[in-house]
Amino acid sequence: MRYSVASVITKALGGNKGWGRAWRDPAPKPSYDVIVVGGGGHGLATAYYLAKEHGIRNVAVLEKGYLGGGNVGRNTTIIRSNYMIDGNTRFYELSMKLWEGLSHDFNYNAMVSHRGIFNLAHTPGQYDAFAYRGNVMRSNGIDAEILDREEVRKEIPVLDYSEKARFPVYGALVQRRAGTARHDAVAWGYARGADMHGVDIIQNCEVTGFLRKGDSIIGVETTRGEIRAKKVAMAVAGHTSVLAAKAGMTRLPLESHVLQAFVSESIKPLVDTVITFGAGHFYVSQSDKGSLVFGGDLDGYNSYAQRGNLPIVEHVITEGKALIPCTSRLRMLRHWGGVMDMSMDGSPIIDFTPTPGLYLNTGWCYGGFKAVPGSGWVFAHLIAKDETHPLAAKFRLDRFRTGRPIDEKGAGPVPGHH
């Protein structure tokens, strides 16, 4: 069923009965053309574009849990394309353009909100660096503005502009097309869209090993039996090292870290954009329900736990209070931890692996959610055509061996700094 105004009215008049499942719950078939391991945003988007753009519909997405229960539902929902380094700039802009038409494309409301993002500068040097990044963005056809202190004050009056402010606001780099998207709706929308194109989405199906013929991967072993495939693609953000080790890849340039996110009680409208705190690592927006949604630095140790430690809780909330003092009396309702694969240069890896038949999508660091549409688009291209998409040309696995990292200063993480 396609969703439309007419279908909503018709179902409403009928007592909202008869809504079908958003996607099927099929049993796994013995074999597929492509198996995508990982039912998060990247895996589902890959399957959707494989079917829609390349006509490869004999595809299965294998998810060890339930859709939306992994990292795709454990972030702060921010989307943006304010990147600076060649390799990242145009890739994230591809993703932004796909975000702009996403709900219409897969006929599901992903609640994409182009409310803008303000990257605050707190020193003249930081202001100059943001101006440079904005110029790079504009030279690539990406919207960017530089605002001074008074212009920022007019648009975001809740920040601390007082004489006693520890980190005075000097200006901001603004991208108006950036914003937020409802993270679980993104997963459900891609799942529904992929299902409509014939993709089998199989939940509660954990991959426990790989099937081989000679040096090639020809399928997977799962908790629901063996499944063969011509091609197997890994998109298991946070646990790539665990799964890759089962395929014999034990030296990937990755670390897994926990990144916490926080949600406050609901309040009246306070912040109508996304704000990042340039003096520290803090970012905040307000959800449609009124909660402030925010996050900050990584937990500094390697972990696969979906929870974080208390010192980071204190650190992040202290930064929030320094930026927006009136939040000090808010009650926190909940927080969670997402597990991220941190590559050594802060940029992703989308590439073949040394093992024929096995493809790799990983290393998203802080940039995973905003990249979901673009990641799915270029990964599907790689799998379908067996050639790297031009916008993913820099995301090769061997760049760490050959000394060609993508060092995105100011917009991406470098694990060694944590």
PDB file of N, CA, C and O in Angstrom, residues 178-245:
ATOM      1  N   ALA A 178      20.775  22.219   6.623  1.00  0.00           N
ATOM      2  CA  ALA A 178      20.998  21.141   7.591  1.00  0.00           C
ATOM      3  C   ALA A 178      19.812  21.054   8.547  1.00  0.00           C
ATOM      4  O   ALA A 178      18.869  21.832   8.459  1.00  0.00           O
ATOM      5  N   GLY A 179      19.851  20.100   9.467  1.00  0.00           N
ATOM      6  CA  GLY A 179      18.746  19.981  10.419  1.00  0.00           C
ATOM      7  C   GLY A 179      18.712  18.635  11.098  1.00  0.00           C
ATOM      8  O   GLY A 179      19.746  18.130  11.553  1.00  0.00           O
ATOM      9  N   THR A 180      17.532  18.052  11.152  1.00  0.00           N
ATOM     10  CA  THR A 180      17.343  16.769  11.828  1.00  0.00           C
ATOM     11  C   THR A 180      16.401  15.879  11.014  1.00  0.00           C
ATOM     12  O   THR A 180      15.695  16.349  10.124  1.00  0.00           O
ATOM     13  N   ALA A 181      16.398  14.599  11.329  1.00  0.00           N
ATOM     14  CA  ALA A 181      15.438  13.636  10.771  1.00  0.00           C
ATOM     15  C   ALA A 181      15.122  12.627  11.866  1.00  0.00           C
ATOM     16  O   ALA A 181      15.976  12.319  12.697  1.00  0.00           O
ATOM     17  N   ARG A 182      13.908  12.143  11.870  1.00  0.00           N
ATOM     18  CA  ARG A 182      13.503  11.162  12.880  1.00  0.00           C
ATOM     19  C   ARG A 182      14.227   9.836  12.601  1.00  0.00           C
ATOM     20  O   ARG A 182      13.956   9.181  11.593  1.00  0.00           O
ATOM     21  N   HIS A 183      15.129   9.424  13.491  1.00  0.00           N
ATOM     22  CA  HIS A 183      16.026   8.318  13.149  1.00  0.00           C
ATOM     23  C   HIS A 183      15.312   6.979  12.945  1.00  0.00           C
ATOM     24  O   HIS A 183      15.621   6.257  12.005  1.00  0.00           O
ATOM     25  N   ASP A 184      14.359   6.641  13.809  1.00  0.00           N
ATOM     26  CA  ASP A 184      13.705   5.347  13.602  1.00  0.00           C
ATOM     27  C   ASP A 184      12.787   5.375  12.379  1.00  0.00           C
ATOM     28  O   ASP A 184      12.629   4.369  11.686  1.00  0.00           O
ATOM     29  N   ALA A 185      12.226   6.539  12.069  1.00  0.00           N
ATOM     30  CA  ALA A 185      11.407   6.645  10.860  1.00  0.00           C
ATOM     31  C   ALA A 185      12.250   6.458   9.603  1.00  0.00           C
ATOM     32  O   ALA A 185      11.766   5.956   8.586  1.00  0.00           O
ATOM     33  N   VAL A 186      13.506   6.880   9.674  1.00  0.00           N
ATOM     34  CA  VAL A 186      14.406   6.671   8.545  1.00  0.00           C
ATOM     35  C   VAL A 186      14.613   5.170   8.307  1.00  0.00           C
ATOM     36  O   VAL A 186      14.531   4.683   7.170  1.00  0.00           O
ATOM     37  N   ALA A 187      14.844   4.434   9.394  1.00  0.00           N
ATOM     38  CA  ALA A 187      15.014   2.980   9.263  1.00  0.00           C
ATOM     39  C   ALA A 187      13.743   2.332   8.740  1.00  0.00           C
ATOM     40  O   ALA A 187      13.777   1.505   7.814  1.00  0.00           O
ATOM     41  N   TRP A 188      12.620   2.714   9.312  1.00  0.00           N
ATOM     42  CA  TRP A 188      11.357   2.091   8.892  1.00  0.00           C
ATOM     43  C   TRP A 188      11.011   2.462   7.451  1.00  0.00           C
ATOM     44  O   TRP A 188      10.481   1.642   6.704  1.00  0.00           O
ATOM     45  N   GLY A 189      11.287   3.695   7.064  1.00  0.00           N
ATOM     46  CA  GLY A 189      10.995   4.107   5.698  1.00  0.00           C
ATOM     47  C   GLY A 189      11.828   3.351   4.676  1.00  0.00           C
ATOM     48  O   GLY A 189      11.310   2.886   3.643  1.00  0.00           O
ATOM     49  N   TYR A 190      13.133   3.210   4.963  1.00  0.00           N
ATOM     50  CA  TYR A 190      13.973   2.440   4.043  1.00  0.00           C
ATOM     51  C   TYR A 190      13.546   0.971   4.027  1.00  0.00           C
ATOM     52  O   TYR A 190      13.565   0.318   2.976  1.00  0.00           O
ATOM     53  N   ALA A 191      13.183   0.443   5.191  1.00  0.00           N
ATOM     54  CA  ALA A 191      12.744  -0.961   5.243  1.00  0.00           C
ATOM     55  C   ALA A 191      11.488  -1.155   4.408  1.00  0.00           C
ATOM     56  O   ALA A 191      11.384  -2.108   3.614  1.00  0.00           O
ATOM     57  N   ARG A 192      10.557  -0.263   4.576  1.00  0.00           N
ATOM     58  CA  ARG A 192       9.310  -0.370   3.817  1.00  0.00           C
ATOM     59  C   ARG A 192       9.570  -0.216   2.319  1.00  0.00           C
ATOM     60  O   ARG A 192       9.034  -0.969   1.495  1.00  0.00           O
ATOM     61  N   GLY A 193      10.405   0.767   1.962  1.00  0.00           N
ATOM     62  CA  GLY A 193      10.705   0.974   0.550  1.00  0.00           C
ATOM     63  C   GLY A 193      11.413  -0.217  -0.069  1.00  0.00           C
ATOM     64  O   GLY A 193      11.103  -0.634  -1.194  1.00  0.00           O
ATOM     65  N   ALA A 194      12.382  -0.780   0.657  1.00  0.00           N
ATOM     66  CA  ALA A 194      13.100  -1.947   0.137  1.00  0.00           C
ATOM     67  C   ALA A 194      12.155  -3.130  -0.014  1.00  0.00           C
ATOM     68  O   ALA A 194      12.194  -3.849  -1.021  1.00  0.00           O
ATOM     69  N   ASP A 195      11.296  -3.314   0.973  1.00  0.00           N
ATOM     70  CA  ASP A 195      10.334  -4.421   0.922  1.00  0.00           C
ATOM     71  C   ASP A 195       9.410  -4.285  -0.297  1.00  0.00           C
ATOM     72  O   ASP A 195       9.104  -5.272  -0.971  1.00  0.00           O
ATOM     73  N   MET A 196       8.997  -3.072  -0.593  1.00  0.00           N
ATOM     74  CA  MET A 196       8.113  -2.860  -1.744  1.00  0.00           C
ATOM     75  C   MET A 196       8.810  -3.217  -3.055  1.00  0.00           C
ATOM     76  O   MET A 196       8.146  -3.503  -4.051  1.00  0.00           O
ATOM     77  N   HIS A 197      10.144  -3.194  -3.050  1.00  0.00           N
ATOM     78  CA  HIS A 197      10.901  -3.576  -4.252  1.00  0.00           C
ATOM     79  C   HIS A 197      11.316  -5.038  -4.205  1.00  0.00           C
ATOM     80  O   HIS A 197      12.138  -5.476  -5.020  1.00  0.00           O
ATOM     81  N   GLY A 198      10.813  -5.799  -3.230  1.00  0.00           N
ATOM     82  CA  GLY A 198      11.058  -7.236  -3.209  1.00  0.00           C
ATOM     83  C   GLY A 198      12.155  -7.707  -2.288  1.00  0.00           C
ATOM     84  O   GLY A 198      12.449  -8.899  -2.237  1.00  0.00           O
ATOM     85  N   VAL A 199      12.820  -6.784  -1.584  1.00  0.00           N
ATOM     86  CA  VAL A 199      13.907  -7.165  -0.681  1.00  0.00           C
ATOM     87  C   VAL A 199      13.343  -7.900   0.537  1.00  0.00           C
ATOM     88  O   VAL A 199      12.331  -7.482   1.109  1.00  0.00           O
ATOM     89  N   ASP A 200      13.978  -8.993   0.933  1.00  0.00           N
ATOM     90  CA  ASP A 200      13.597  -9.714   2.149  1.00  0.00           C
ATOM     91  C   ASP A 200      14.335  -9.108   3.342  1.00  0.00           C
ATOM     92  O   ASP A 200      15.579  -9.109   3.371  1.00  0.00           O
ATOM     93  N   ILE A 201      13.597  -8.610   4.301  1.00  0.00           N
ATOM     94  CA  ILE A 201      14.197  -8.061   5.528  1.00  0.00           C
ATOM     95  C   ILE A 201      13.972  -9.074   6.634  1.00  0.00           C
ATOM     96  O   ILE A 201      12.840  -9.341   7.035  1.00  0.00           O
ATOM     97  N   ILE A 202      15.060  -9.659   7.108  1.00  0.00           N
ATOM     98  CA  ILE A 202      14.971 -10.789   8.030  1.00  0.00           C
ATOM     99  C   ILE A 202      15.548 -10.369   9.372  1.00  0.00           C
ATOM    100  O   ILE A 202      16.762 -10.181   9.522  1.00  0.00           O
ATOM    101  N   GLN A 203      14.682 -10.193  10.349  1.00  0.00           N
ATOM    102  CA  GLN A 203      15.101  -9.780  11.685  1.00  0.00           C
ATOM    103  C   GLN A 203      15.430 -10.999  12.544  1.00  0.00           C
ATOM    104  O   GLN A 203      15.077 -12.129  12.215  1.00  0.00           O
ATOM    105  N   ASN A 204      16.092 -10.731  13.660  1.00  0.00           N
ATOM    106  CA  ASN A 204      16.481 -11.797  14.588  1.00  0.00           C
ATOM    107  C   ASN A 204      17.237 -12.917  13.870  1.00  0.00           C
ATOM    108  O   ASN A 204      16.970 -14.107  14.044  1.00  0.00           O
ATOM    109  N   CYS A 205      18.167 -12.522  13.060  1.00  0.00           N
ATOM    110  CA  CYS A 205      18.959 -13.469  12.264  1.00  0.00           C
ATOM    111  C   CYS A 205      20.414 -13.015  12.324  1.00  0.00           C
ATOM    112  O   CYS A 205      20.856 -12.173  11.540  1.00  0.00           O
ATOM    113  N   GLU A 206      21.145 -13.563  13.264  1.00  0.00           N
ATOM    114  CA  GLU A 206      22.543 -13.141  13.475  1.00  0.00           C
ATOM    115  C   GLU A 206      23.493 -13.963  12.615  1.00  0.00           C
ATOM    116  O   GLU A 206      23.378 -15.193  12.549  1.00  0.00           O
ATOM    117  N   VAL A 207      24.420 -13.289  11.984  1.00  0.00           N
ATOM    118  CA  VAL A 207      25.453 -13.980  11.202  1.00  0.00           C
ATOM    119  C   VAL A 207      26.524 -14.486  12.158  1.00  0.00           C
ATOM    120  O   VAL A 207      27.111 -13.715  12.925  1.00  0.00           O
ATOM    121  N   THR A 208      26.788 -15.788  12.093  1.00  0.00           N
ATOM    122  CA  THR A 208      27.758 -16.410  13.000  1.00  0.00           C
ATOM    123  C   THR A 208      29.029 -16.864  12.289  1.00  0.00           C
ATOM    124  O   THR A 208      29.986 -17.284  12.932  1.00  0.00           O
ATOM    125  N   GLY A 209      29.018 -16.816  10.958  1.00  0.00           N
ATOM    126  CA  GLY A 209      30.196 -17.223  10.200  1.00  0.00           C
ATOM    127  C   GLY A 209      29.963 -17.020   8.716  1.00  0.00           C
ATOM    128  O   GLY A 209      28.898 -16.561   8.282  1.00  0.00           O
ATOM    129  N   PHE A 210      30.976 -17.354   7.928  1.00  0.00           N
ATOM    130  CA  PHE A 210      30.892 -17.170   6.477  1.00  0.00           C
ATOM    131  C   PHE A 210      31.121 -18.499   5.769  1.00  0.00           C
ATOM    132  O   PHE A 210      31.909 -19.341   6.226  1.00  0.00           O
ATOM    133  N   LEU A 211      30.428 -18.679   4.652  1.00  0.00           N
ATOM    134  CA  LEU A 211      30.633 -19.846   3.803  1.00  0.00           C
ATOM    135  C   LEU A 211      31.666 -19.502   2.745  1.00  0.00           C
ATOM    136  O   LEU A 211      31.628 -18.415   2.150  1.00  0.00           O
ATOM    137  N   ARG A 212      32.579 -20.419   2.492  1.00  0.00           N
ATOM    138  CA  ARG A 212      33.667 -20.165   1.552  1.00  0.00           C
ATOM    139  C   ARG A 212      33.711 -21.241   0.470  1.00  0.00           C
ATOM    140  O   ARG A 212      33.328 -22.399   0.690  1.00  0.00           O
ATOM    141  N   LYS A 213      34.204 -20.818  -0.671  1.00  0.00           N
ATOM    142  CA  LYS A 213      34.578 -21.746  -1.737  1.00  0.00           C
ATOM    143  C   LYS A 213      35.936 -21.275  -2.237  1.00  0.00           C
ATOM    144  O   LYS A 213      36.034 -20.240  -2.911  1.00  0.00           O
ATOM    145  N   GLY A 214      36.984 -22.004  -1.862  1.00  0.00           N
ATOM    146  CA  GLY A 214      38.323 -21.502  -2.147  1.00  0.00           C
ATOM    147  C   GLY A 214      38.582 -20.249  -1.328  1.00  0.00           C
ATOM    148  O   GLY A 214      38.361 -20.208  -0.126  1.00  0.00           O
ATOM    149  N   ASP A 215      39.019 -19.199  -2.017  1.00  0.00           N
ATOM    150  CA  ASP A 215      39.292 -17.942  -1.333  1.00  0.00           C
ATOM    151  C   ASP A 215      38.066 -17.033  -1.258  1.00  0.00           C
ATOM    152  O   ASP A 215      38.137 -15.958  -0.645  1.00  0.00           O
ATOM    153  N   SER A 216      36.959 -17.425  -1.895  1.00  0.00           N
ATOM    154  CA  SER A 216      35.804 -16.523  -2.014  1.00  0.00           C
ATOM    155  C   SER A 216      34.750 -16.781  -0.945  1.00  0.00           C
ATOM    156  O   SER A 216      34.579 -17.917  -0.480  1.00  0.00           O
ATOM    157  N   ILE A 217      34.028 -15.726  -0.598  1.00  0.00           N
ATOM    158  CA  ILE A 217      32.860 -15.835   0.265  1.00  0.00           C
ATOM    159  C   ILE A 217      31.654 -16.152  -0.601  1.00  0.00           C
ATOM    160  O   ILE A 217      31.389 -15.451  -1.595  1.00  0.00           O
ATOM    161  N   ILE A 218      30.906 -17.173  -0.245  1.00  0.00           N
ATOM    162  CA  ILE A 218      29.739 -17.570  -1.052  1.00  0.00           C
ATOM    163  C   ILE A 218      28.463 -17.610  -0.212  1.00  0.00           C
ATOM    164  O   ILE A 218      27.456 -18.149  -0.648  1.00  0.00           O
ATOM    165  N   GLY A 219      28.501 -17.043   0.983  1.00  0.00           N
ATOM    166  CA  GLY A 219      27.299 -17.024   1.811  1.00  0.00           C
ATOM    167  C   GLY A 219      27.645 -16.848   3.275  1.00  0.00           C
ATOM    168  O   GLY A 219      28.801 -16.568   3.630  1.00  0.00           O
ATOM    169  N   VAL A 220      26.624 -17.021   4.107  1.00  0.00           N
ATOM    170  CA  VAL A 220      26.825 -16.812   5.538  1.00  0.00           C
ATOM    171  C   VAL A 220      26.169 -17.936   6.327  1.00  0.00           C
ATOM    172  O   VAL A 220      25.211 -18.576   5.878  1.00  0.00           O
ATOM    173  N   GLU A 221      26.736 -18.165   7.510  1.00  0.00           N
ATOM    174  CA  GLU A 221      26.100 -19.037   8.497  1.00  0.00           C
ATOM    175  C   GLU A 221      25.354 -18.132   9.472  1.00  0.00           C
ATOM    176  O   GLU A 221      25.907 -17.122   9.929  1.00  0.00           O
ATOM    177  N   THR A 222      24.116 -18.483   9.782  1.00  0.00           N
ATOM    178  CA  THR A 222      23.325 -17.631  10.662  1.00  0.00           C
ATOM    179  C   THR A 222      22.631 -18.477  11.723  1.00  0.00           C
ATOM    180  O   THR A 222      22.639 -19.709  11.673  1.00  0.00           O
ATOM    181  N   THR A 223      22.011 -17.784  12.663  1.00  0.00           N
ATOM    182  CA  THR A 223      21.235 -18.479  13.687  1.00  0.00           C
ATOM    183  C   THR A 223      19.959 -19.098  13.105  1.00  0.00           C
ATOM    184  O   THR A 223      19.252 -19.826  13.796  1.00  0.00           O
ATOM    185  N   ARG A 224      19.691 -18.785  11.824  1.00  0.00           N
ATOM    186  CA  ARG A 224      18.534 -19.381  11.152  1.00  0.00           C
ATOM    187  C   ARG A 224      18.977 -20.245   9.973  1.00  0.00           C
ATOM    188  O   ARG A 224      18.216 -20.449   9.027  1.00  0.00           O
ATOM    189  N   GLY A 225      20.213 -20.699  10.032  1.00  0.00           N
ATOM    190  CA  GLY A 225      20.709 -21.619   9.013  1.00  0.00           C
ATOM    191  C   GLY A 225      21.629 -20.952   8.010  1.00  0.00           C
ATOM    192  O   GLY A 225      21.899 -19.753   8.069  1.00  0.00           O
ATOM    193  N   GLU A 226      22.145 -21.771   7.091  1.00  0.00           N
ATOM    194  CA  GLU A 226      23.054 -21.263   6.066  1.00  0.00           C
ATOM    195  C   GLU A 226      22.267 -20.571   4.945  1.00  0.00           C
ATOM    196  O   GLU A 226      21.202 -21.038   4.538  1.00  0.00           O
ATOM    197  N   ILE A 227      22.834 -19.472   4.458  1.00  0.00           N
ATOM    198  CA  ILE A 227      22.221 -18.745   3.340  1.00  0.00           C
ATOM    199  C   ILE A 227      23.341 -18.428   2.350  1.00  0.00           C
ATOM    200  O   ILE A 227      24.337 -17.801   2.723  1.00  0.00           O
ATOM    201  N   ARG A 228      23.156 -18.828   1.118  1.00  0.00           N
ATOM    202  CA  ARG A 228      24.182 -18.569   0.109  1.00  0.00           C
ATOM    203  C   ARG A 228      23.886 -17.284  -0.654  1.00  0.00           C
ATOM    204  O   ARG A 228      22.726 -16.837  -0.726  1.00  0.00           O
ATOM    205  N   ALA A 229      24.931 -16.720  -1.209  1.00  0.00           N
ATOM    206  CA  ALA A 229      24.764 -15.478  -1.965  1.00  0.00           C
ATOM    207  C   ALA A 229      25.937 -15.287  -2.899  1.00  0.00           C
ATOM    208  O   ALA A 229      27.051 -15.743  -2.629  1.00  0.00           O
ATOM    209  N   LYS A 230      25.678 -14.590  -4.014  1.00  0.00           N
ATOM    210  CA  LYS A 230      26.769 -14.262  -4.941  1.00  0.00           C
ATOM    211  C   LYS A 230      27.679 -13.196  -4.328  1.00  0.00           C
ATOM    212  O   LYS A 230      28.875 -13.176  -4.591  1.00  0.00           O
ATOM    213  N   LYS A 231      27.065 -12.306  -3.551  1.00  0.00           N
ATOM    214  CA  LYS A 231      27.836 -11.230  -2.925  1.00  0.00           C
ATOM    215  C   LYS A 231      27.334 -11.019  -1.497  1.00  0.00           C
ATOM    216  O   LYS A 231      26.121 -11.089  -1.252  1.00  0.00           O
ATOM    217  N   VAL A 232      28.247 -10.736  -0.591  1.00  0.00           N
ATOM    218  CA  VAL A 232      27.906 -10.458   0.809  1.00  0.00           C
ATOM    219  C   VAL A 232      28.486  -9.096   1.177  1.00  0.00           C
ATOM    220  O   VAL A 232      29.681  -8.841   0.968  1.00  0.00           O
ATOM    221  N   ALA A 233      27.638  -8.218   1.715  1.00  0.00           N
ATOM    222  CA  ALA A 233      28.051  -6.852   2.058  1.00  0.00           C
ATOM    223  C   ALA A 233      27.891  -6.636   3.555  1.00  0.00           C
ATOM    224  O   ALA A 233      26.842  -6.927   4.124  1.00  0.00           O
ATOM    225  N   MET A 234      28.941  -6.117   4.188  1.00  0.00           N
ATOM    226  CA  MET A 234      28.904  -5.842   5.626  1.00  0.00           C
ATOM    227  C   MET A 234      28.587  -4.366   5.872  1.00  0.00           C
ATOM    228  O   MET A 234      29.284  -3.489   5.359  1.00  0.00           O
ATOM    229  N   ALA A 235      27.542  -4.106   6.666  1.00  0.00           N
ATOM    230  CA  ALA A 235      27.191  -2.741   7.072  1.00  0.00           C
ATOM    231  C   ALA A 235      26.716  -2.821   8.519  1.00  0.00           C
ATOM    232  O   ALA A 235      25.533  -2.654   8.811  1.00  0.00           O
ATOM    233  N   VAL A 236      27.644  -3.114   9.415  1.00  0.00           N
ATOM    234  CA  VAL A 236      27.293  -3.400  10.814  1.00  0.00           C
ATOM    235  C   VAL A 236      28.000  -2.408  11.738  1.00  0.00           C
ATOM    236  O   VAL A 236      28.840  -2.777  12.558  1.00  0.00           O
ATOM    237  N   ALA A 237      27.664  -1.160  11.578  1.00  0.00           N
ATOM    238  CA  ALA A 237      28.329  -0.091  12.320  1.00  0.00           C
ATOM    239  C   ALA A 237      28.475  -0.426  13.798  1.00  0.00           C
ATOM    240  O   ALA A 237      27.515  -0.807  14.455  1.00  0.00           O
ATOM    241  N   GLY A 238      29.674  -0.257  14.298  1.00  0.00           N
ATOM    242  CA  GLY A 238      29.947  -0.518  15.703  1.00  0.00           C
ATOM    243  C   GLY A 238      30.528  -1.888  15.959  1.00  0.00           C
ATOM    244  O   GLY A 238      31.259  -2.084  16.920  1.00  0.00           O
ATOM    245  N   HIS A 239      30.178  -2.846  15.132  1.00  0.00           N
ATOM    246  CA  HIS A 239      30.630  -4.224  15.344  1.00  0.00           C
ATOM    247  C   HIS A 239      31.345  -4.787  14.121  1.00  0.00           C
ATOM    248  O   HIS A 239      31.407  -6.006  13.948  1.00  0.00           O
ATOM    249  N   THR A 240      31.869  -3.927  13.298  1.00  0.00           N
ATOM    250  CA  THR A 240      32.535  -4.398  12.084  1.00  0.00           C
ATOM    251  C   THR A 240      33.715  -5.305  12.400  1.00  0.00           C
ATOM    252  O   THR A 240      33.917  -6.333  11.748  1.00  0.00           O
ATOM    253  N   SER A 241      34.510  -4.918  13.402  1.00  0.00           N
ATOM    254  CA  SER A 241      35.690  -5.731  13.726  1.00  0.00           C
ATOM    255  C   SER A 241      35.285  -7.137  14.146  1.00  0.00           C
ATOM    256  O   SER A 241      35.980  -8.113  13.817  1.00  0.00           O
ATOM    257  N   VAL A 242      34.171  -7.250  14.873  1.00  0.00           N
ATOM    258  CA  VAL A 242      33.711  -8.560  15.333  1.00  0.00           C
ATOM    259  C   VAL A 242      33.319  -9.439  14.152  1.00  0.00           C
ATOM    260  O   VAL A 242      33.723 -10.605  14.046  1.00  0.00           O
ATOM    261  N   LEU A 243      32.535  -8.859  13.241  1.00  0.00           N
ATOM    262  CA  LEU A 243      32.069  -9.646  12.095  1.00  0.00           C
ATOM    263  C   LEU A 243      33.206  -9.917  11.114  1.00  0.00           C
ATOM    264  O   LEU A 243      33.330 -11.026  10.586  1.00  0.00           O
ATOM    265  N   ALA A 244      34.034  -8.895  10.882  1.00  0.00           N
ATOM    266  CA  ALA A 244      35.131  -9.073   9.919  1.00  0.00           C
ATOM    267  C   ALA A 244      36.103 -10.155  10.378  1.00  0.00           C
ATOM    268  O   ALA A 244      36.681 -10.875   9.556  1.00  0.00           O
ATOM    269  N   ALA A 245      36.286 -10.286  11.690  1.00  0.00           N
ATOM    270  CA  ALA A 245      37.185 -11.321  12.202  1.00  0.00           C
ATOM    271  C   ALA A 245      36.684 -12.714  11.819  1.00  0.00           C
ATOM    272  O   ALA A 245      37.482 -13.629  11.604  1.00  0.00           O
TER     273      ALA A 245
END
